Short mmCIF file of C-alpha atoms in Angstrom, two decimals:
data_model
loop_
_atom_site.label_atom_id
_atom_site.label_comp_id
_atom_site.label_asym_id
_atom_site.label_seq_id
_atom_site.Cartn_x
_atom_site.Cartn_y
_atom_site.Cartn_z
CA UNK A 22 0.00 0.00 0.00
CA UNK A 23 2.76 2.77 -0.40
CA UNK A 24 4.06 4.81 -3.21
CA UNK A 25 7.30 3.82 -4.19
CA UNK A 26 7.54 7.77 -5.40
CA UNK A 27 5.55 10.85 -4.49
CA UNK A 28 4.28 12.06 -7.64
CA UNK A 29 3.22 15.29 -7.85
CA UNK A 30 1.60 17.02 -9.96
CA UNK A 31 2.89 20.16 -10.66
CA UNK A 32 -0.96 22.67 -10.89
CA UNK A 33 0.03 24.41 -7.78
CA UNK A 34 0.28 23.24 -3.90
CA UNK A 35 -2.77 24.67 -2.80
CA UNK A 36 -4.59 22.74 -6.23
CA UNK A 37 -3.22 19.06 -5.64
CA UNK A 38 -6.01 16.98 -7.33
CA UNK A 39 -8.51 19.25 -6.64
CA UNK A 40 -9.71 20.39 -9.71
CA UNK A 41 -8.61 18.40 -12.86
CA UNK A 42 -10.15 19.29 -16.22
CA UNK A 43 -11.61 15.17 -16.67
CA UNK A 44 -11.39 16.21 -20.00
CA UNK A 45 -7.43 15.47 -19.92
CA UNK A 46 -5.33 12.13 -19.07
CA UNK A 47 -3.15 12.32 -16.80
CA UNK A 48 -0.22 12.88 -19.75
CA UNK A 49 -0.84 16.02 -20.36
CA UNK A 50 -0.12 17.39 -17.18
CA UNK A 51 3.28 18.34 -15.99
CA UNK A 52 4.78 15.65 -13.85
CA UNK A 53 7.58 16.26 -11.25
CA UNK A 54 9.02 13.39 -8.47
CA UNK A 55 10.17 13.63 -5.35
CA UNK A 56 12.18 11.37 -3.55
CA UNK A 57 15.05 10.93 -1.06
CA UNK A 58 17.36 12.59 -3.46
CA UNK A 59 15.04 15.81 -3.22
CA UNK A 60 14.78 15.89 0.51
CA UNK A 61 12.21 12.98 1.46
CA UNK A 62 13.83 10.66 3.86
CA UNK A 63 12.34 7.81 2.38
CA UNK A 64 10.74 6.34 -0.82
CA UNK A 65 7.56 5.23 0.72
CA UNK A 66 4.79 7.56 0.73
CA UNK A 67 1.96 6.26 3.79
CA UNK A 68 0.37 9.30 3.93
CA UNK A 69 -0.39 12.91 2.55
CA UNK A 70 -2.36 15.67 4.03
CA UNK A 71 -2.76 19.24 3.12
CA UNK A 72 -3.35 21.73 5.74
CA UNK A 73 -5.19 24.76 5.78
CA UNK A 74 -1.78 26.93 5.85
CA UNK A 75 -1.20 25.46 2.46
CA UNK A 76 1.44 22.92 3.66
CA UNK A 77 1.70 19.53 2.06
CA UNK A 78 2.56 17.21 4.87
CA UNK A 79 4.09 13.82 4.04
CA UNK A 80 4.08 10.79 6.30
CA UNK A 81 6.76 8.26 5.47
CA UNK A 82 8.09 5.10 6.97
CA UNK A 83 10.93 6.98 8.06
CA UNK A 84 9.87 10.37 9.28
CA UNK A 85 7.42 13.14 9.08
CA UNK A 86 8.13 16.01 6.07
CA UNK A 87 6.28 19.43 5.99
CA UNK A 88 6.63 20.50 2.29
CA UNK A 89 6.03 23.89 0.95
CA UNK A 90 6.42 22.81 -2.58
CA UNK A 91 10.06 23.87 -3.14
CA UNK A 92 11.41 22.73 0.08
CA UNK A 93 11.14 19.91 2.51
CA UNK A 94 11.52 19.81 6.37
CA UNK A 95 12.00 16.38 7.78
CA UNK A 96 10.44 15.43 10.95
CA UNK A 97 12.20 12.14 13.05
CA UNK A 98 11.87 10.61 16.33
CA UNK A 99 15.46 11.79 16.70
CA UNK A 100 14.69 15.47 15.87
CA UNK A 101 11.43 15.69 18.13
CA UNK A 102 11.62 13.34 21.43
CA UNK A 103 7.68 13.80 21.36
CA UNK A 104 7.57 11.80 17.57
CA UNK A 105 7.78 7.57 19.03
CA UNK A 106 7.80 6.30 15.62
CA UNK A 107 9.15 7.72 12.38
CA UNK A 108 6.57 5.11 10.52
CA UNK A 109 3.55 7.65 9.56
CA UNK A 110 0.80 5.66 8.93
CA UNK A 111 -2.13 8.34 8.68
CA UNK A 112 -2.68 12.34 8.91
CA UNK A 113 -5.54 14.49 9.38
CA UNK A 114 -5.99 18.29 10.46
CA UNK A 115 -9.17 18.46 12.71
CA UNK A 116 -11.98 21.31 12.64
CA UNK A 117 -9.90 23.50 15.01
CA UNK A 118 -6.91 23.45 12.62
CA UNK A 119 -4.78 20.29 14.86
CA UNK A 120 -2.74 18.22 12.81
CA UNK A 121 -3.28 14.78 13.81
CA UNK A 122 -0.59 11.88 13.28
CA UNK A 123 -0.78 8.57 13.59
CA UNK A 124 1.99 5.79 13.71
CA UNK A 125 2.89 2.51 14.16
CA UNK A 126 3.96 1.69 17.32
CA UNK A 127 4.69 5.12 18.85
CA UNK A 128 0.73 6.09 19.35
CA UNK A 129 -0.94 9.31 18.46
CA UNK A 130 0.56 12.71 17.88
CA UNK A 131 -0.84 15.80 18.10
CA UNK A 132 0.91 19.19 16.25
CA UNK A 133 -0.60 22.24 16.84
CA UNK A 134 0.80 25.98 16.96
CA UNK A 135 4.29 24.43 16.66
CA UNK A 136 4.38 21.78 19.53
CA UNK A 137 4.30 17.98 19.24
CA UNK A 138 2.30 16.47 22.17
CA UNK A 139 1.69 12.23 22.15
CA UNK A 140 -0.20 9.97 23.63
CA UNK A 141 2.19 7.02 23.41
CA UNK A 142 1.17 3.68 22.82
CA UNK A 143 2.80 2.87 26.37
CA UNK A 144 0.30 4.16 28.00
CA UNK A 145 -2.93 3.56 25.54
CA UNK A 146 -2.73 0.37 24.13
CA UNK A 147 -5.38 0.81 21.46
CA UNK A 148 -3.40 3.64 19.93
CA UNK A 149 -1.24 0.62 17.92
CA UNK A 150 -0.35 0.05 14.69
CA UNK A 151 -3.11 3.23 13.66
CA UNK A 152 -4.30 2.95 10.51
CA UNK A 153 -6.61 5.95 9.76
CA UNK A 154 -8.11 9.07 11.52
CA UNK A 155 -11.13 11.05 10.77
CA UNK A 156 -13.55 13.50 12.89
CA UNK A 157 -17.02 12.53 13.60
CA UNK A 158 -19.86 14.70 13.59
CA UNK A 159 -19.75 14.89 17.50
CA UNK A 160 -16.34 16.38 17.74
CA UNK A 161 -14.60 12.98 18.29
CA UNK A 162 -10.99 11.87 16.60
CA UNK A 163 -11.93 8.67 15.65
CA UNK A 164 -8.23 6.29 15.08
CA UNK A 165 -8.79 3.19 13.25
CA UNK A 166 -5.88 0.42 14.35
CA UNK A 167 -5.11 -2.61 12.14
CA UNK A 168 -5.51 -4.99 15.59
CA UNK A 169 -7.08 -2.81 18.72
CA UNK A 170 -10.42 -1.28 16.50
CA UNK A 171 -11.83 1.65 16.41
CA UNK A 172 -10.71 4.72 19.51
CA UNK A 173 -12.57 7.60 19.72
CA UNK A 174 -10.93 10.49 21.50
CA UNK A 175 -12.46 13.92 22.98
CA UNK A 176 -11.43 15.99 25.35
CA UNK A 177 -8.40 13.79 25.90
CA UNK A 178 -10.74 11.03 27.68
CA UNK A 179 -10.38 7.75 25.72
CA UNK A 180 -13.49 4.82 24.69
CA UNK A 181 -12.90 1.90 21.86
CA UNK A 182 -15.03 -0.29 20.11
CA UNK A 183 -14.05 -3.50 18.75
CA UNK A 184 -16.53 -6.69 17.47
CA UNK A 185 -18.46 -6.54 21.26
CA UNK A 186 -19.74 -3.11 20.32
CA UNK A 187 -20.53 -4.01 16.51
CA UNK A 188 -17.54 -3.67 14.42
CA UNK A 189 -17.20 -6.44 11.73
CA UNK A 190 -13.84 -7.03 12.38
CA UNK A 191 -10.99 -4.76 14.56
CA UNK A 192 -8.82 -4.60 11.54
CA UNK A 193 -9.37 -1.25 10.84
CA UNK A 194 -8.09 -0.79 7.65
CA UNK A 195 -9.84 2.97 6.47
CA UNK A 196 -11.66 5.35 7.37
CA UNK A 197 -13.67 8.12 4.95
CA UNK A 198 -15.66 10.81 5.56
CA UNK A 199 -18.17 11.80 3.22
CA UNK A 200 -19.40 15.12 1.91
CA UNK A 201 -21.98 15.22 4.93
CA UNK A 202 -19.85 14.20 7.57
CA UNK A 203 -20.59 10.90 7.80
CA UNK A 204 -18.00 8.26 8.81
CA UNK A 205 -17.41 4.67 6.67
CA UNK A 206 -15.36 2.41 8.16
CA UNK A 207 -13.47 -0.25 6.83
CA UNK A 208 -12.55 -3.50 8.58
CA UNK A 209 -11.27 -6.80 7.37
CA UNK A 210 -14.45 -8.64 7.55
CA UNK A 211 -17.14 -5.43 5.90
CA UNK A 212 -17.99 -1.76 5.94
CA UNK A 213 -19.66 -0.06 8.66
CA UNK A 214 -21.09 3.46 8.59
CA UNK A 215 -21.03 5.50 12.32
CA UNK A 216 -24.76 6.16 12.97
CA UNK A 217 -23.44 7.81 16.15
CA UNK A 218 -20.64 7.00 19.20
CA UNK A 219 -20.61 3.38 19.39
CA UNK A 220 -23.24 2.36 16.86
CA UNK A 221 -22.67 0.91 13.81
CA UNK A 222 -24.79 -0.35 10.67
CA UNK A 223 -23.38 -2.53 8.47
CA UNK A 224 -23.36 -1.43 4.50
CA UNK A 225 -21.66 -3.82 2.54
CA UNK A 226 -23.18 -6.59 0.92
CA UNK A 227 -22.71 -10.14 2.11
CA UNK A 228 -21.56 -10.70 -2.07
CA UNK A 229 -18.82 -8.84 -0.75
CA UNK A 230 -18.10 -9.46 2.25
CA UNK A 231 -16.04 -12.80 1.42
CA UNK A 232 -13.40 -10.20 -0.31
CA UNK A 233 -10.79 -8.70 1.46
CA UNK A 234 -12.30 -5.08 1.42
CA UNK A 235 -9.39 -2.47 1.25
CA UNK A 236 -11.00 1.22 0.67
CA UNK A 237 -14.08 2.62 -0.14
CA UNK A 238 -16.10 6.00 -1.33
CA UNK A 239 -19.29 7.14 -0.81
CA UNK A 240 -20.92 9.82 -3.45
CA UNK A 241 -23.77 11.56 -1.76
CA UNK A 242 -25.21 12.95 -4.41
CA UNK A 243 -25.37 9.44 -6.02
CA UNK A 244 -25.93 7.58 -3.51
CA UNK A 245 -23.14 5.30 -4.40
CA UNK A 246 -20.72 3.02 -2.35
CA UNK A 247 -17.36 2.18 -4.06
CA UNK A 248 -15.56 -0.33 -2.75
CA UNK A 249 -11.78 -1.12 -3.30
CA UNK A 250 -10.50 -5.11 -2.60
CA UNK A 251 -7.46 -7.10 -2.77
CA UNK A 252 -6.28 -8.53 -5.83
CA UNK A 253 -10.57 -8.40 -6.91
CA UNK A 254 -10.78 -4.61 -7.97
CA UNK A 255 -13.25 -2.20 -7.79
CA UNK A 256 -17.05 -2.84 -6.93
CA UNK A 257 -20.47 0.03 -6.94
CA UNK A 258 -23.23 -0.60 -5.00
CA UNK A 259 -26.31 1.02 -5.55
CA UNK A 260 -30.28 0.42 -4.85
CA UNK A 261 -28.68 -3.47 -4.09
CA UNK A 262 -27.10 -3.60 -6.97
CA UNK A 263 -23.75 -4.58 -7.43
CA UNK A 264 -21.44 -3.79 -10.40
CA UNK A 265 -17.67 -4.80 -10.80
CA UNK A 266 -14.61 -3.27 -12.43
CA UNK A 267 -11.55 -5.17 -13.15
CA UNK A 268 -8.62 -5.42 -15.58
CA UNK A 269 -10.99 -5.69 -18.73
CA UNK A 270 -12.55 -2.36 -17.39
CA UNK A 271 -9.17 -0.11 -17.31
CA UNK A 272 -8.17 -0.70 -13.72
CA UNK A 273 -4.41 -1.17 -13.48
CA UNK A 274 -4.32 -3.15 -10.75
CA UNK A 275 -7.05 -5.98 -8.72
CA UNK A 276 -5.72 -4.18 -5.78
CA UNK A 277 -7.08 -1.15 -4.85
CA UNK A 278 -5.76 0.80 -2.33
CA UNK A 279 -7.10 4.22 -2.29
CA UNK A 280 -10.67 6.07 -3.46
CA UNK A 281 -10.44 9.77 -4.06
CA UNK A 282 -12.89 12.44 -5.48
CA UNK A 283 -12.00 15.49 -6.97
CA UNK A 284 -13.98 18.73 -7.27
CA UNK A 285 -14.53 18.06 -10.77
CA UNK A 286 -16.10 14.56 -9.77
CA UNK A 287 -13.16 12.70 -11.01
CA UNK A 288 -12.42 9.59 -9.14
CA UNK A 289 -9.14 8.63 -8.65
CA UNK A 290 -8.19 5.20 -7.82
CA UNK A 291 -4.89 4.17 -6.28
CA UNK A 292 -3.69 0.56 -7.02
CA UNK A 293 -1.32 -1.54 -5.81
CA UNK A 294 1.03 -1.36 -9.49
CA UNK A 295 0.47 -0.23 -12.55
#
């Protein structure tokens, strides 16, 4: 699930597939790389986020980088005692402007006004091996963890839910937040959407549900549920109905790592080569 390369494409910083005429491929755009001989400190790419201050923050597996799309400042465990892990899973700026970052095994870290503060995965065991983080509707940080579940977090008081409180499975694998607010998670085992704290209705179909589900994307004004798998591509469902896109289709890859919708309504689908 990581990019060899951080590709880039060079629109602007602030414009970073936001706003892509579909009218083009991707060829006739202006492509520029960056990689540890331009200031990343390593090849693969876990995470990006773009703040509200225009920076492009990268999360690596070997450090944090805040890049202002000429030049990179690189973030370690070595550099900032606060950091655990230099293995950045997941980011995610929260309403108030907090840049949330998730690791490994070093927990949860929180950036804001220039200060790293953690919660270390010494001390809050479900904080390991984070996956993804989102923002409910109710104000909470909600960390998905590939073994622990889902851990909801406000005003620094702690509560998970695993399978006893209705998650599928506690691999927590993704985590997206649709243009209402609404929270989709994915687990190992199925989807779940957050009706609110703690309860959970399950949306994938049990055709599905055999398939190692990997990503997903929900269109609002469609009303349709994409669904990325491993190594069995990319599914819709719609009013029941299920509809499948492989190889044959145009996808590059079974493997489907990442769903993303542009302001144009492109969607962009990250696969796992290709």
């Amino acid at each position: 699930m990581t990019l060899q390369r951080f590709l880039f494409l060079f629109l602007s910083i602030t414009s970073f597939l936001t706003a892509l005429d579909p009218g083009k491929t991707i060829t006739q755009y202006s492509v520029q790389v960056w990689d540890m001989d331009r200031g990343l400190p390593g090849n693969s790419v876990l995470a990006v986020r773009q703040t509200r201050d225009g920076y492009l923050w990268i999360g690596t597996q070997a450090g944090l980088v805040r890049f202002d799309g000429l030049n990179s400042e690189v973030y370690t465990r070595d550099k900032i005692p606060q950091l655990k892990d230099n293995v950045i899973r997941a980011l995610y700026e929260d309403e108030e402007g907090t840049l949330w970052i998730g690791t490994f095994s070093g927990g949860l870290t929180r950036y804001t006004e220039g200060e790293f503060t953690t919660y270390p995965v010494t001390k809050f065991k479900s904080l390991f091996r984070i996956s993804a983080i989102a923002e409910d509707r109710w104000g909470n940080l909600c960390i998905g963890s590939i073994t622990e579940g889902l851990t909801c977090l406000k005003n620094d008081k702690l509560t998970t839910y695993t399978t006893k409180e209705g998650l599928p499975d506690n691999q927590v694998r993704f985590i997206h937040k649709d243009e209402k607010g609404d929270l989709w998670i994915v687990t190992a085992a199925g989807i779940v959407k957050l009706l609110e704290p703690g309860k959970f209705r399950v949306y994938a179909s049990q055709d599905l549900l055999p398939y190692f589900i990997t990503s997903c994307y929900y269109e609002g004004d469609t009303e349709d549920l994409w669904v990325g798998t491993n190594m069995k591509g990319l599914f819709r469902l719609k009013n029941g109905t299920i509809t499948s896109y492989g190889i044959k289709s145009g996808i590059a890859h079974p493997t489907i790592n990442y769903l993303y919708r542009d302001s144009m309504k492109n969607l962009w689908i990250g696969t796992d080569g290709g």
